[in-house]
Coordinates of C-alpha atoms and ligand atoms in Angstrom, one line a residue:
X1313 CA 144.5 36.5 15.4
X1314 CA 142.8 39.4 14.8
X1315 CA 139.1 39.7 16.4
X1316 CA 136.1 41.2 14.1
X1317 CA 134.1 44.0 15.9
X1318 CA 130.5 44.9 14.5
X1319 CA 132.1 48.6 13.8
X1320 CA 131.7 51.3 12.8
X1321 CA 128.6 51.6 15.1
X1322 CA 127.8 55.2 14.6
X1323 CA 128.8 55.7 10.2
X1324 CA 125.2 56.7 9.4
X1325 CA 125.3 59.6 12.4
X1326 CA 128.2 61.3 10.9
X1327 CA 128.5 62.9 7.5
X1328 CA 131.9 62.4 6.9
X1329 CA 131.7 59.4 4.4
X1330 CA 133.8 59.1 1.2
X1331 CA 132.1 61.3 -1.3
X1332 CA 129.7 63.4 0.5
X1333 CA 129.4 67.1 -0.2
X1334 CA 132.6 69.0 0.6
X1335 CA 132.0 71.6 3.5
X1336 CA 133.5 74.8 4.7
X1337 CA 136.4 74.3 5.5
X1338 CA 138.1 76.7 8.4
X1339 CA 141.3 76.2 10.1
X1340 CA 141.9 76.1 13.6
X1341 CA 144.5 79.3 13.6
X1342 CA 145.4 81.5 16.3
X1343 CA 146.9 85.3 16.9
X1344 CA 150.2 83.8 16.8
X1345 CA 150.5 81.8 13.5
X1346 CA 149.9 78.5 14.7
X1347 CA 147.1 76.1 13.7
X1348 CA 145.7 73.4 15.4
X1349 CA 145.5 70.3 14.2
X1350 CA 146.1 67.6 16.7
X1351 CA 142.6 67.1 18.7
X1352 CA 143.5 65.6 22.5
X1353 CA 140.1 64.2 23.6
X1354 CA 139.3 63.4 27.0
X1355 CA 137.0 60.5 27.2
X1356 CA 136.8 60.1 31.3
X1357 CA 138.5 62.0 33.8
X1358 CA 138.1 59.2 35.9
X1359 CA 141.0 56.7 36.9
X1360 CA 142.0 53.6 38.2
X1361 CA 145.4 54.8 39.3
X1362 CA 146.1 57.2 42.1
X1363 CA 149.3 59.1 41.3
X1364 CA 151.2 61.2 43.6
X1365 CA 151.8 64.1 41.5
X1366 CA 148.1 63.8 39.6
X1367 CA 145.6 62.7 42.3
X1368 CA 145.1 62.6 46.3
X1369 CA 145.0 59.0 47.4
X1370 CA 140.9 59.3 48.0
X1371 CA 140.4 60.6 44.2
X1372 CA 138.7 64.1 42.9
X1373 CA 134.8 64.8 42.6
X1374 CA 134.3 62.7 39.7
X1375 CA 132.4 65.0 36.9
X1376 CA 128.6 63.7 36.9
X1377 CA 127.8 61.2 34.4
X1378 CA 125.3 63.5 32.8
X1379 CA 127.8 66.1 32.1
X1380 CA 130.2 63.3 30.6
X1381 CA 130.0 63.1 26.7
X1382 CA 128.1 60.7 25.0
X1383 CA 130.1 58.0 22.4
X1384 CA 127.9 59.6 19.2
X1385 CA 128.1 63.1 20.6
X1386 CA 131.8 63.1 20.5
X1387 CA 132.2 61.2 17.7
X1388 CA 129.6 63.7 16.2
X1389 CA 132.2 66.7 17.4
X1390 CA 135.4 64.7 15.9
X1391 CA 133.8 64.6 12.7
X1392 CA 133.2 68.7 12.6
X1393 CA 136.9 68.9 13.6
X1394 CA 138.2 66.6 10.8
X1395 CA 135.6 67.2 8.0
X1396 CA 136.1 71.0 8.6
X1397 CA 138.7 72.1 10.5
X1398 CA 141.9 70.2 9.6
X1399 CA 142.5 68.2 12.6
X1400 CA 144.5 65.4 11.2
X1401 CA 145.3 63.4 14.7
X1402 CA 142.7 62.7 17.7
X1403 CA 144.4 61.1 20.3
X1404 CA 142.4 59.5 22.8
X1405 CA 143.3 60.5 26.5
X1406 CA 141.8 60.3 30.4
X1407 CA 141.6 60.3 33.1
X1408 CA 141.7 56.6 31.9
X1409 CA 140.9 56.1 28.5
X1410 CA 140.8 52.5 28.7
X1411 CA 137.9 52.7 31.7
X1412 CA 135.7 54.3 28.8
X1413 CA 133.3 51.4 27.9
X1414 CA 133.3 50.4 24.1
X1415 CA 136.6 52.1 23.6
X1416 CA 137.5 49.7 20.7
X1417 CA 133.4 50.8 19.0
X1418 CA 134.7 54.2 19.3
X1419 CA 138.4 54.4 17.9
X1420 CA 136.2 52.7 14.6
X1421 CA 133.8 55.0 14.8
X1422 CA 136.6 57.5 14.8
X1423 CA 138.1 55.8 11.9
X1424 CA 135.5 55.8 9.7
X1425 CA 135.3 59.2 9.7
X1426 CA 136.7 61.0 6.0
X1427 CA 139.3 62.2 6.3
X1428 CA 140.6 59.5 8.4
X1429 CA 142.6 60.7 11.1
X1430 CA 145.6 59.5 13.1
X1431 CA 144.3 57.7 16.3
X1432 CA 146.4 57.5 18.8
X1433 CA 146.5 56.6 23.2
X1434 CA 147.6 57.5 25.9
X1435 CA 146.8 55.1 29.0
X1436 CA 148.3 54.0 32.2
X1437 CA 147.9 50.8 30.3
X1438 CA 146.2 48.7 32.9
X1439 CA 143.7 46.3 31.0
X1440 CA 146.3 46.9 27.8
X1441 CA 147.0 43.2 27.7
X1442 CA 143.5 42.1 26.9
X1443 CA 142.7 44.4 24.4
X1444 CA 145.6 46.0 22.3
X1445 CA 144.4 43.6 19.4
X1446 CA 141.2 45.2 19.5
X1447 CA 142.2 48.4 19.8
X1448 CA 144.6 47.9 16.9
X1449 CA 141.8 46.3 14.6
X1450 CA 139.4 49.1 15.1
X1451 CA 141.8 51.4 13.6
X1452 CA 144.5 52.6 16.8
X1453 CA 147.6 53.4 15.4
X1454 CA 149.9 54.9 17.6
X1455 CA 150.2 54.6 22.1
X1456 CA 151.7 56.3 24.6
X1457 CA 151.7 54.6 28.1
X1458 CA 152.6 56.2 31.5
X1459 CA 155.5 53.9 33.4
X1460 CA 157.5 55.9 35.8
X1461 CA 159.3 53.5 37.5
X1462 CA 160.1 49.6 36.9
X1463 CA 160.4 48.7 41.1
X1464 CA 157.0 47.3 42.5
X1465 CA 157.2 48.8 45.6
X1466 CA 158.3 52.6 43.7
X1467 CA 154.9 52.0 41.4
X1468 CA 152.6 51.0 44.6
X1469 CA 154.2 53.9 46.5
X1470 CA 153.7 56.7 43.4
X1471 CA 150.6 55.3 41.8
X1472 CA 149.3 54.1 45.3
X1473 CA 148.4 50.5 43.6
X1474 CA 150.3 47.4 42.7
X1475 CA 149.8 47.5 39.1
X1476 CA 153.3 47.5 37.9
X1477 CA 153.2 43.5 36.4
X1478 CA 149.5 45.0 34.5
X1479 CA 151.3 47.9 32.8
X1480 CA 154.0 46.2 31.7
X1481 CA 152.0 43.2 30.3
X1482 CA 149.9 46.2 28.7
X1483 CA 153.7 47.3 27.0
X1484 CA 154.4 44.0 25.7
X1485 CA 150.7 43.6 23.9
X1486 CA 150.7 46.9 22.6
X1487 CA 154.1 46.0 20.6
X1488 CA 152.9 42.5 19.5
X1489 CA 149.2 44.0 18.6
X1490 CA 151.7 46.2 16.0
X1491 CA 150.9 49.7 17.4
X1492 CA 154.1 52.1 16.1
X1493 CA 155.4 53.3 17.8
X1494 CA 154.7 52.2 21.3
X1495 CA 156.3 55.5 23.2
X1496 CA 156.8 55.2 27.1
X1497 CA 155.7 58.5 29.5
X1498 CA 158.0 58.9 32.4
X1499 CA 157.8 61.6 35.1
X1500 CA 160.9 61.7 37.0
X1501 CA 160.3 62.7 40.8
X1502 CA 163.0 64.1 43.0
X1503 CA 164.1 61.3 46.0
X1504 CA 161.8 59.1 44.5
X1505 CA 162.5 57.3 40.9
X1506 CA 164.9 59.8 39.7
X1507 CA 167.8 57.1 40.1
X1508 CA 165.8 54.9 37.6
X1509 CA 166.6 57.2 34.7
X1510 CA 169.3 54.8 33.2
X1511 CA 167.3 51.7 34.3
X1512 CA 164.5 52.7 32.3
X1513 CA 166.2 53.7 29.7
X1514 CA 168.0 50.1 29.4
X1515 CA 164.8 48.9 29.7
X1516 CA 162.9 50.6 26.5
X1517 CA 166.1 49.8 24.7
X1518 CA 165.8 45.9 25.8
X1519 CA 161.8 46.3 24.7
X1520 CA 162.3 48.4 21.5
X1521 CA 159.8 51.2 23.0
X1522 CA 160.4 54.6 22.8
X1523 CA 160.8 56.0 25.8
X1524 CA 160.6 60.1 26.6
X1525 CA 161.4 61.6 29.6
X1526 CA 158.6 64.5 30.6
X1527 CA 159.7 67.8 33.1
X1528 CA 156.9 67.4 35.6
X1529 CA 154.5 70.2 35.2
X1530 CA 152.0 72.1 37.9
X1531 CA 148.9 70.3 37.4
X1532 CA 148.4 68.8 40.3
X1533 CA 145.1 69.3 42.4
X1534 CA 147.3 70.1 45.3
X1535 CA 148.8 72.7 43.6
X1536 CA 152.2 71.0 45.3
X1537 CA 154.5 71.3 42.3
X1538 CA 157.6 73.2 42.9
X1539 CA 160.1 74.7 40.5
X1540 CA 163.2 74.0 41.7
X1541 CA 162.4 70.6 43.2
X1542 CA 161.5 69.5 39.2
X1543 CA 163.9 67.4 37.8
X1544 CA 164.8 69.4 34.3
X1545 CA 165.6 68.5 31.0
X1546 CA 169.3 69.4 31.4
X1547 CA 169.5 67.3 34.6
X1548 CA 168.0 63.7 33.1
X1549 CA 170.2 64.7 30.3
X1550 CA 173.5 65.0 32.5
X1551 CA 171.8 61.7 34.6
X1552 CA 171.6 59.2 31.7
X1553 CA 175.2 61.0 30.4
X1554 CA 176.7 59.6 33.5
X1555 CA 176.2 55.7 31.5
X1556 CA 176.1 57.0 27.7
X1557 CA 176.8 59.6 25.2
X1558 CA 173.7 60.6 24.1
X1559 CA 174.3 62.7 20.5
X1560 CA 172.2 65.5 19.2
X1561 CA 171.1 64.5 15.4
X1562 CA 171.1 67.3 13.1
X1563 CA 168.3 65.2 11.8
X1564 CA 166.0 64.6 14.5
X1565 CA 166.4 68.5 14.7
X1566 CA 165.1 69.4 11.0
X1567 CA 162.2 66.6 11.7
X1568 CA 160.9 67.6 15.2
X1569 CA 158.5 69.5 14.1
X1570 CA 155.9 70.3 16.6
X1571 CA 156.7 67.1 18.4
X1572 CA 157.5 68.0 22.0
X1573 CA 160.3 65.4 22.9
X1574 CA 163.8 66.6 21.8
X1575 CA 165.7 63.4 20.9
X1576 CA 169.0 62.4 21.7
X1577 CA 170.8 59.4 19.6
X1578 CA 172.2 56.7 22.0
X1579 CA 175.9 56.7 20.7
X1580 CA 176.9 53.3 19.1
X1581 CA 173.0 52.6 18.6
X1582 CA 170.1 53.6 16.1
X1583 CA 168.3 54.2 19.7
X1584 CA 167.2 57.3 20.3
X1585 CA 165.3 58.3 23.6
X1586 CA 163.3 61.4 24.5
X1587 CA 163.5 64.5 26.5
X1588 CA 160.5 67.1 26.6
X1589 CA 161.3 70.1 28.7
X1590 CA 158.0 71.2 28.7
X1591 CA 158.9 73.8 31.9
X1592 CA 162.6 74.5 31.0
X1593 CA 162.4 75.1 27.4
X1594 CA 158.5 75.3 25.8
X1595 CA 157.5 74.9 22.6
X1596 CA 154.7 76.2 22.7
X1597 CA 155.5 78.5 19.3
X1598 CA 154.8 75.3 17.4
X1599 CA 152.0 74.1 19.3
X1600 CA 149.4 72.2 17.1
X1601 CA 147.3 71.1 20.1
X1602 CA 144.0 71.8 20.8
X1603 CA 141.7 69.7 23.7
X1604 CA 138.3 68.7 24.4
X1605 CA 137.4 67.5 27.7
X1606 CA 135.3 64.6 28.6
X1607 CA 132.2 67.3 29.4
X1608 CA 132.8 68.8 26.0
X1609 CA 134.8 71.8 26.4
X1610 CA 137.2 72.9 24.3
X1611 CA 140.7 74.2 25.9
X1612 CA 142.8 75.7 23.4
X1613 CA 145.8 75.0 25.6
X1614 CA 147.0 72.7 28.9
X1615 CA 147.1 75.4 30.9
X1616 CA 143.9 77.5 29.4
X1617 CA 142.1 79.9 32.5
X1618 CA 139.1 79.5 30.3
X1619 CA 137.4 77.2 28.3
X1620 CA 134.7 77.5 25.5
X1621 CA 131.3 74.7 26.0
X1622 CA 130.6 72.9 22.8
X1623 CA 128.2 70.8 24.7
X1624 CA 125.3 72.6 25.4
X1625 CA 125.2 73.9 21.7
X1626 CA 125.6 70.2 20.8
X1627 CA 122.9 69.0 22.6
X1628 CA 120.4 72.2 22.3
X1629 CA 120.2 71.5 18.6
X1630 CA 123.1 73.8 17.0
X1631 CA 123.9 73.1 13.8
X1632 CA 127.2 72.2 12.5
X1633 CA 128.5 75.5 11.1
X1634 CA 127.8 77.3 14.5
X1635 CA 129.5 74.7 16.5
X1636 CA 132.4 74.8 14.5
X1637 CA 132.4 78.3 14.5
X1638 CA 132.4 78.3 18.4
X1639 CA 135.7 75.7 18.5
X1640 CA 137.1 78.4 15.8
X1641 CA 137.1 81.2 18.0
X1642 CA 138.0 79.3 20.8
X1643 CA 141.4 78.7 19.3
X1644 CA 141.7 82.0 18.1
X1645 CA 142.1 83.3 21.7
X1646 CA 145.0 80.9 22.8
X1647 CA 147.8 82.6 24.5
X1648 CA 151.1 82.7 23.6
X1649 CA 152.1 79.7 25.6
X1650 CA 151.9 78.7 29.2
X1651 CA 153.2 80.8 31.2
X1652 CA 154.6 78.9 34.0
X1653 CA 157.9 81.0 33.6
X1654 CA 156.2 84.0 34.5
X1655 CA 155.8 85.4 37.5
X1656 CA 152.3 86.1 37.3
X1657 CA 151.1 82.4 36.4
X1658 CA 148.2 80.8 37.6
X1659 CA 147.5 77.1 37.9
X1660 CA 144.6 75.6 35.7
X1661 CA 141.5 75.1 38.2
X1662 CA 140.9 71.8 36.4
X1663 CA 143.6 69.2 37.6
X1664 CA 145.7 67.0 34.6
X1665 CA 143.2 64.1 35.1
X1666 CA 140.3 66.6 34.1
X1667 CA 142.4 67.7 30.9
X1668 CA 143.3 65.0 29.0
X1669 CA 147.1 65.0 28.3
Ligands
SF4_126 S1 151.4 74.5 27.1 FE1 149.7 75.1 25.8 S2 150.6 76.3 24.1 FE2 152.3 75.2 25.2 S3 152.5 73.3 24.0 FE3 151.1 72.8 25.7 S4 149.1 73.1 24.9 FE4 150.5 74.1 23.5

């Protein structure tokens, strides 16, 4: 049964209602053609998980709760995005989205906003189980959970807890709360769950999730990632190939899109599963991503050197029209693409879990 919140909280702190005068509008563009209309938004970059390849085991310097964006001061910065800037998706991110108190107020809050835009997730999916029907009411659409590895003892030896039996309870509720698609996030790790590649993808089959397989990339805090210890698109392809054919759709090709994963049809099935060689083979020429951290910065890529501060305009009394033009120049300067081919590339100074993904 579906639970009534008191939502939206914040409708009379944003102007975006049904009928209200139309604004400037601006697009998001860059030097390169692209436009930017999917809005990442980091609500924490804290977490309750302590992954190898995202985290030491004792955490990071948390950002200070002052710095750390306010529900109605980001709501007030997705409105500007949406009402003039053409973001069309906001997808919710961490840290740990789900360790955000009020999450549920907030996705209403962010669908009340006109135009309504896609909300979507992406959580480890601990605390899933209790509160996918929530999320769902208040106007979530779409998830994406993290699950490397479906062995206990892999999970507490990756995400350095024994959560395993949480995040797949948080699957399960995310499917029967009708969030569509449910997508799984998999890292695969060299010596470590790479062997699980067919398991997993028996698995999401079995569960009618999507699952997509993601190049590790160098985010880490330790700054340990290594090129040729990734495990690359071509090899997970040539892994689950050892069990079944896995056939290119002319299809899937035409409607990619900007969508990262390249999808490959499980012969003899309407299954498809898939593969984002985000290191191997970018796609960053169709990029439609832009990112605002939980201390209200905007990134205009993953893997930005700088960063441009919509908060302290935000809370020194800007108006609308100069904050927007701030996130309008900030996307103007985005680069090419990431980089992490060339020779010269530099690590982001903030780690993954500061980003949002
Ligand atoms: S690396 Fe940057 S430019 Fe490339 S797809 Fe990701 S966000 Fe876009």
């Amino acid at each position: 049964m579906t639970t009534l919140l008191p939502f939206p909280r914040l409708r009379n702190l944003t102007s975006a209602l049904a009928g209200s005068p139309k604004r400037d509008q601006m697009a998001l563009a860059d030097a390169f053609g692209r436009v930017a209309t999917d809005l990442r938004v980091s609500l924490t970059d804290r977490c309750n998980l302590r992954c190898a390849y995202c985290m030491p085991p004792e955490g990071l310097d948390w950002l200070p709760g002052a710095d750390v964006l306010t529900d109605e001061e980001i709501v007030r910065l997705i409105a500007i995005g949406v009402e003039r800037l053409g973001i069309t998706t906001v997808r919710l991110t961490g840290g740990e989205p789900l360790l955000r108190k009020n999450l549920e107020l907030l996705v209403a809050d962010i669908a009340a906003l006109f135009p309504t835009p896609e909300i979507a997730l992406t959580t480890n999916g601990i605390g899933l189980a209790a509160r996918a029907e929530k999320l769902a009411a208040a106007g979530l659409k779409r998830i994406n959970i993290s699950l490397d590895t479906l062995d206990p003892d892999t999970f507490a030896q990756l995400a350095r807890r024994r959560r395993l039996p949480d995040v797949l309870a948080g699957v399960a509720a995310a499917r029967e709360a009708g969030l569509q698609p449910v997508k799984i996030n998999t890292v695969l790790l060299r010596d470590i769950n790479d062997h699980e590649a067919f398991d997993l993808l028996q698995w999401a089959m079995s569960e009618q999730v999507q699952l997509r397989f993601i190049e590790q990339m160098p985010l880490d805090p330790q700054h340990g990632w290594k090129r040729d210890e990734m495990i690359t698109a071509d090899e997970i392809r040539q892994r689950l190939g050892q069990h079944v054919e896995l056939v290119e759709d002319p299809e899937d090709a035409v409607a990619r899109g900007s969508a990262p994963a390249e999808l490959f049809r499980v012969a003899g099935t309407d299954y498809r599963v898939g593969i984002i060689a985000s290191v191997s083979k970018p796609f960053c020429g169709s990029c439609d991503r832009v990112r605002l951290t939980a201390d209200g910065q905007i990134r205009n890529c993953l893997f930005a050197r700088t960063e441009s501060d919509l908060r302290t305009p935000l809370r020194t009394g800007a108006s609308e029209d100069e904050i927007a033009a701030r996130w309008v120049a900030a996307v103007a300067g985005k680069q090419p693409g990431h980089g992490i081919n060339d020779p010269s590339f530099l690590q982001p100074d903030r780690p993954m879990s500061a980003i949002g993904g």
